[in-house]
Amino acid sequence: MIIYNKIWLANLSVQQQLRPALDSGELSKDEFKNIEAAYPVGFYSPNIFVRVGLFILTNIIAVVFGCLLTYMLLDSDLIKSPVWYFFLGLFCYIVLEFVVRRENHFRSGADDALTWISAGLILAGFLILLANRFPLYDSNSITKLYWTAGIVFLLSSYYTIRFTDSLMAIMSFLSLVFFAAVLWYNSSAFGAATLPFLVILLSGIIYYFSLTKTKQPALIYYQHCISLVQITSLVTLYLSGNYYVVQKLGTELYGYTTIGPYKVPYPVFFWPWTILVPFIYTGAGVYRKNVILLRTGLILIAIAAVTFKSYYHVLPIEGTLVLIGIVTLGGSYWLIRYLKMPKHGFTYEELAAETIPGGINVESLIIASTQLEDTPKGTQSPFGGGDFGGGGSSSDF
Amino acid sequence: MNIELYKKLHDEGLITEETLKKAVYKHNNPLLSLHWELKTLLYLGVTLLSTGLGILIYKNIDTIGHQFILLFIAAISTGCFYYCIKNRKPFNREQVKSPGSLYDYVLLLGCLSMLSFLGYLQFQYLIFGTHYGMATLIPMLILFYIAYEFDHLGVLSMAITNLAIWMGITVSPIGMVADSFKNTTPLIYTGLFLGLLLLVAGYCAEHYNFKKHFKFTYQNFGLNISFISLLSGYFNDSSYLLGYLWLIGVPILGFILYRDALKNKSFYFLLMIILYVYIAASTFVISWLIKSDSSSAFVLCLLYLIGSAIYFVTLLISLNKKIKAL
């Protein structure tokens, strides 16, 4: 099913696994060169600048070419029918297959762009087809939702399997959850009342399987897709129990009922969930040395804090900021000092210098782009805000 | 870490016994780096704290008073510079490695708070009066001095930004009043002058081997400012003959910089140059085609876009190969 040369994919995986060791200096450059020669990769995967450039240019070419074809057929009825979108989408897809198979493009920008354009056009064809079948605000609009979610799921799953595209994997996961949620919500009154729990359960199951059952050799080419699905499922697992999300969604779905505005049921469950789950993620991440869990947890802690703050006003905003600032600053400073020498398998030292290929200093670019707006202009009010341009600017480029 | 992979590679004779031993040791004693997490938290803490303090002071300005705040900002700035002077390495024409990332941030904080201090003084007490040129010139000179003295690229970027503000302030009121605010041409000339000046500064930095690594920053600013000035000059005067003069400037400047970028193997600059030249060429071709206002001209425009974009793709790929082969 995979369109790519499997040997090259496996070789690429070998090289990628060894790259951190090369960066940290455990593996000598000669050794890595030997490995590269023994495990060759023939893909065309240029650096990030070329990739972005090719992505934009492919988009321009596709859009203008589509315009040209449509313009030539402007008078015919063909372009009003969904067939036209299917035709354009399939055309892009054939070009994509050609680019990948004949030219060996792999994450080159051109294939990324064609993936999304062809998928988008085919989806647009289906949506127009659906719109013709089920007019808007019809009693069938729920059926339309099933169909849309189902088609997105099938399409993105196909692209995930064939092109091992990680964003498509996320799309596939989200559309599946959405499909199940719509189905459950409409099944019965019980389903409508327990919607958050279904999403929690589903995300939990998917996370569990993506964590434990994915070491099989058949899935070796999909490891990056799987890690992204893990992150997404962790986020949906948390968000579907987040108090703010539940309330907003509940108000959206049920609105003002006869017994007054929508109230979140079981606050005994949802508040602890909102506050505790991010800490559980972080703790489990530290305990199991799982970077995905750790980072997701840290970000979700911030979301939990914002959620709490938007319901309970314990302190005025400046007091909160100062307090959290002091705690974060003090805590991270203390941890940095504490971990100067590695302890319990953790360290503050950078194990591998992360550099972007292409030979420029990224940090100095970021500084240059942010400072243009941030520099106090001499005659302005000094309270411009607390923006940080970033530092560490004395590294090489 | 996949220890089986290392064993396999060792059996194939691709890695030495020693590397395998290191890998096995690392596998048995896994070490997780929290570098980025902790650094992010540190910055977050600083940002939250400074924002909170800022709001706190702002709300209580009546009871605190301006002098106290000025004193506070000055104390931060002085403290930062004191730390930097104490920890700095001696000045050198070459690149001086910074003692650590903390040092970089402290220096940056010192400069920012110095700017706030001067800005506050000007805003509250008008120490420079209405001599806005003076109010921007002095911070700029100090920033340039600090950038060279302490070897900091971030401060250099700030200094260059201040230079642009100073030149803009010096030029724009005069030109705009003279033209009753209709014409922005003086600003375009200033922009072009500034851009070329920065490019020359970058060239000199390399040629005279004086802080060679500053060249990238100078060139990055200079290239963008010059090209944007040239292009806006063209858009401004596109109906006159002068417009074409601006337009011719784009490929000329592009060619000079192109050779320099090839020499330095900088793909980033190559990409920027090609992009600007492409924008110039495309606006020229399309505006010329659209003049005839017919449907065939529209089709020709589309064909031009397709053809040029495909050419651009092949150019990008071949240039990437060329740079790698150098």
PDB file of N, CA and C in Angstrom, chain B residues 182-225:
ATOM      1  N   LYS B 182       1.319  64.075   0.925  1.00  0.00           N
ATOM      2  CA  LYS B 182       0.822  63.249  -0.169  1.00  0.00           C
ATOM      3  C   LYS B 182       1.896  62.313  -0.693  1.00  0.00           C
ATOM      4  N   ASN B 183       3.119  62.739  -0.591  1.00  0.00           N
ATOM      5  CA  ASN B 183       4.189  62.011  -1.263  1.00  0.00           C
ATOM      6  C   ASN B 183       5.067  61.313  -0.251  1.00  0.00           C
ATOM      7  N   THR B 184       5.319  60.049  -0.479  1.00  0.00           N
ATOM      8  CA  THR B 184       6.203  59.329   0.438  1.00  0.00           C
ATOM      9  C   THR B 184       7.573  59.089  -0.180  1.00  0.00           C
ATOM     10  N   THR B 185       7.824  59.723  -1.326  1.00  0.00           N
ATOM     11  CA  THR B 185       9.086  59.468  -2.015  1.00  0.00           C
ATOM     12  C   THR B 185      10.312  59.693  -1.137  1.00  0.00           C
ATOM     13  N   PRO B 186      10.375  60.770  -0.329  1.00  0.00           N
ATOM     14  CA  PRO B 186      11.577  60.936   0.492  1.00  0.00           C
ATOM     15  C   PRO B 186      11.848  59.723   1.358  1.00  0.00           C
ATOM     16  N   LEU B 187      10.780  59.106   1.867  1.00  0.00           N
ATOM     17  CA  LEU B 187      10.960  57.912   2.701  1.00  0.00           C
ATOM     18  C   LEU B 187      11.542  56.768   1.888  1.00  0.00           C
ATOM     19  N   ILE B 188      11.118  56.663   0.627  1.00  0.00           N
ATOM     20  CA  ILE B 188      11.639  55.583  -0.214  1.00  0.00           C
ATOM     21  C   ILE B 188      13.130  55.796  -0.474  1.00  0.00           C
ATOM     22  N   TYR B 189      13.488  57.053  -0.768  1.00  0.00           N
ATOM     23  CA  TYR B 189      14.922  57.333  -0.970  1.00  0.00           C
ATOM     24  C   TYR B 189      15.707  56.979   0.285  1.00  0.00           C
ATOM     25  N   THR B 190      15.169  57.402   1.434  1.00  0.00           N
ATOM     26  CA  THR B 190      15.862  57.094   2.693  1.00  0.00           C
ATOM     27  C   THR B 190      15.992  55.595   2.871  1.00  0.00           C
ATOM     28  N   GLY B 191      14.908  54.879   2.567  1.00  0.00           N
ATOM     29  CA  GLY B 191      14.937  53.424   2.705  1.00  0.00           C
ATOM     30  C   GLY B 191      16.020  52.815   1.848  1.00  0.00           C
ATOM     31  N   LEU B 192      16.080  53.260   0.600  1.00  0.00           N
ATOM     32  CA  LEU B 192      17.091  52.717  -0.309  1.00  0.00           C
ATOM     33  C   LEU B 192      18.488  53.025   0.220  1.00  0.00           C
ATOM     34  N   PHE B 193      18.647  54.279   0.679  1.00  0.00           N
ATOM     35  CA  PHE B 193      19.957  54.676   1.202  1.00  0.00           C
ATOM     36  C   PHE B 193      20.337  53.808   2.398  1.00  0.00           C
ATOM     37  N   LEU B 194      19.379  53.625   3.297  1.00  0.00           N
ATOM     38  CA  LEU B 194      19.620  52.808   4.493  1.00  0.00           C
ATOM     39  C   LEU B 194      19.988  51.381   4.108  1.00  0.00           C
ATOM     40  N   GLY B 195      19.202  50.807   3.187  1.00  0.00           N
ATOM     41  CA  GLY B 195      19.464  49.434   2.775  1.00  0.00           C
ATOM     42  C   GLY B 195      20.853  49.276   2.196  1.00  0.00           C
ATOM     43  N   LEU B 196      21.216  50.203   1.287  1.00  0.00           N
ATOM     44  CA  LEU B 196      22.540  50.101   0.664  1.00  0.00           C
ATOM     45  C   LEU B 196      23.632  50.313   1.701  1.00  0.00           C
ATOM     46  N   LEU B 197      23.375  51.246   2.638  1.00  0.00           N
ATOM     47  CA  LEU B 197      24.349  51.506   3.703  1.00  0.00           C
ATOM     48  C   LEU B 197      24.603  50.238   4.521  1.00  0.00           C
ATOM     49  N   LEU B 198      23.531  49.535   4.834  1.00  0.00           N
ATOM     50  CA  LEU B 198      23.672  48.307   5.626  1.00  0.00           C
ATOM     51  C   LEU B 198      24.410  47.238   4.832  1.00  0.00           C
ATOM     52  N   LEU B 199      24.116  47.165   3.522  1.00  0.00           N
ATOM     53  CA  LEU B 199      24.826  46.187   2.693  1.00  0.00           C
ATOM     54  C   LEU B 199      26.310  46.499   2.666  1.00  0.00           C
ATOM     55  N   VAL B 200      26.625  47.814   2.547  1.00  0.00           N
ATOM     56  CA  VAL B 200      28.042  48.210   2.553  1.00  0.00           C
ATOM     57  C   VAL B 200      28.665  47.860   3.901  1.00  0.00           C
ATOM     58  N   ALA B 201      27.910  48.112   4.979  1.00  0.00           N
ATOM     59  CA  ALA B 201      28.426  47.782   6.313  1.00  0.00           C
ATOM     60  C   ALA B 201      28.734  46.291   6.416  1.00  0.00           C
ATOM     61  N   GLY B 202      27.812  45.474   5.865  1.00  0.00           N
ATOM     62  CA  GLY B 202      28.040  44.034   5.878  1.00  0.00           C
ATOM     63  C   GLY B 202      29.273  43.665   5.081  1.00  0.00           C
ATOM     64  N   TYR B 203      29.424  44.314   3.908  1.00  0.00           N
ATOM     65  CA  TYR B 203      30.586  44.040   3.076  1.00  0.00           C
ATOM     66  C   TYR B 203      31.864  44.416   3.811  1.00  0.00           C
ATOM     67  N   CYS B 204      31.835  45.598   4.446  1.00  0.00           N
ATOM     68  CA  CYS B 204      33.038  46.074   5.149  1.00  0.00           C
ATOM     69  C   CYS B 204      33.390  45.136   6.302  1.00  0.00           C
ATOM     70  N   ALA B 205      32.350  44.664   7.001  1.00  0.00           N
ATOM     71  CA  ALA B 205      32.609  43.776   8.140  1.00  0.00           C
ATOM     72  C   ALA B 205      33.413  42.569   7.684  1.00  0.00           C
ATOM     73  N   GLU B 206      33.078  42.062   6.506  1.00  0.00           N
ATOM     74  CA  GLU B 206      33.796  40.896   6.015  1.00  0.00           C
ATOM     75  C   GLU B 206      35.160  41.293   5.451  1.00  0.00           C
ATOM     76  N   HIS B 207      35.163  42.371   4.674  1.00  0.00           N
ATOM     77  CA  HIS B 207      36.373  42.747   3.957  1.00  0.00           C
ATOM     78  C   HIS B 207      37.482  43.168   4.905  1.00  0.00           C
ATOM     79  N   TYR B 208      37.144  43.951   5.925  1.00  0.00           N
ATOM     80  CA  TYR B 208      38.172  44.414   6.860  1.00  0.00           C
ATOM     81  C   TYR B 208      38.302  43.481   8.047  1.00  0.00           C
ATOM     82  N   ASN B 209      37.577  42.357   7.990  1.00  0.00           N
ATOM     83  CA  ASN B 209      37.660  41.359   9.047  1.00  0.00           C
ATOM     84  C   ASN B 209      37.440  41.969  10.424  1.00  0.00           C
ATOM     85  N   PHE B 210      36.401  42.766  10.525  1.00  0.00           N
ATOM     86  CA  PHE B 210      36.060  43.371  11.798  1.00  0.00           C
ATOM     87  C   PHE B 210      34.669  42.878  12.171  1.00  0.00           C
ATOM     88  N   LYS B 211      34.578  41.954  13.116  1.00  0.00           N
ATOM     89  CA  LYS B 211      33.305  41.320  13.488  1.00  0.00           C
ATOM     90  C   LYS B 211      32.605  40.758  12.251  1.00  0.00           C
ATOM     91  N   LYS B 212      33.313  39.825  11.626  1.00  0.00           N
ATOM     92  CA  LYS B 212      32.843  39.231  10.372  1.00  0.00           C
ATOM     93  C   LYS B 212      31.441  38.632  10.505  1.00  0.00           C
ATOM     94  N   HIS B 213      31.150  38.051  11.681  1.00  0.00           N
ATOM     95  CA  HIS B 213      29.882  37.345  11.828  1.00  0.00           C
ATOM     96  C   HIS B 213      28.700  38.300  11.906  1.00  0.00           C
ATOM     97  N   PHE B 214      28.936  39.609  11.989  1.00  0.00           N
ATOM     98  CA  PHE B 214      27.829  40.564  11.949  1.00  0.00           C
ATOM     99  C   PHE B 214      27.276  40.717  10.536  1.00  0.00           C
ATOM    100  N   LYS B 215      28.026  40.182   9.562  1.00  0.00           N
ATOM    101  CA  LYS B 215      27.637  40.409   8.168  1.00  0.00           C
ATOM    102  C   LYS B 215      26.233  39.899   7.892  1.00  0.00           C
ATOM    103  N   PHE B 216      25.914  38.731   8.426  1.00  0.00           N
ATOM    104  CA  PHE B 216      24.601  38.136   8.151  1.00  0.00           C
ATOM    105  C   PHE B 216      23.470  39.087   8.555  1.00  0.00           C
ATOM    106  N   THR B 217      23.589  39.649   9.763  1.00  0.00           N
ATOM    107  CA  THR B 217      22.527  40.534  10.248  1.00  0.00           C
ATOM    108  C   THR B 217      22.423  41.788   9.391  1.00  0.00           C
ATOM    109  N   TYR B 218      23.602  42.398   9.100  1.00  0.00           N
ATOM    110  CA  TYR B 218      23.599  43.591   8.257  1.00  0.00           C
ATOM    111  C   TYR B 218      22.965  43.285   6.906  1.00  0.00           C
ATOM    112  N   GLN B 219      23.406  42.141   6.339  1.00  0.00           N
ATOM    113  CA  GLN B 219      22.959  41.823   4.994  1.00  0.00           C
ATOM    114  C   GLN B 219      21.466  41.486   4.984  1.00  0.00           C
ATOM    115  N   ASN B 220      21.033  40.819   6.025  1.00  0.00           N
ATOM    116  CA  ASN B 220      19.618  40.443   6.093  1.00  0.00           C
ATOM    117  C   ASN B 220      18.732  41.681   6.100  1.00  0.00           C
ATOM    118  N   PHE B 221      19.073  42.645   6.947  1.00  0.00           N
ATOM    119  CA  PHE B 221      18.317  43.895   6.969  1.00  0.00           C
ATOM    120  C   PHE B 221      18.487  44.640   5.646  1.00  0.00           C
ATOM    121  N   GLY B 222      19.741  44.774   5.221  1.00  0.00           N
ATOM    122  CA  GLY B 222      20.048  45.588   4.042  1.00  0.00           C
ATOM    123  C   GLY B 222      19.344  45.073   2.817  1.00  0.00           C
ATOM    124  N   LEU B 223      19.400  43.752   2.628  1.00  0.00           N
ATOM    125  CA  LEU B 223      18.799  43.151   1.429  1.00  0.00           C
ATOM    126  C   LEU B 223      17.303  43.408   1.394  1.00  0.00           C
ATOM    127  N   ASN B 224      16.633  43.126   2.491  1.00  0.00           N
ATOM    128  CA  ASN B 224      15.176  43.296   2.496  1.00  0.00           C
ATOM    129  C   ASN B 224      14.783  44.757   2.326  1.00  0.00           C
ATOM    130  N   ILE B 225      15.465  45.646   3.068  1.00  0.00           N
ATOM    131  CA  ILE B 225      15.096  47.066   2.994  1.00  0.00           C
ATOM    132  C   ILE B 225      15.356  47.604   1.594  1.00  0.00           C
TER     133      ILE B 225
END
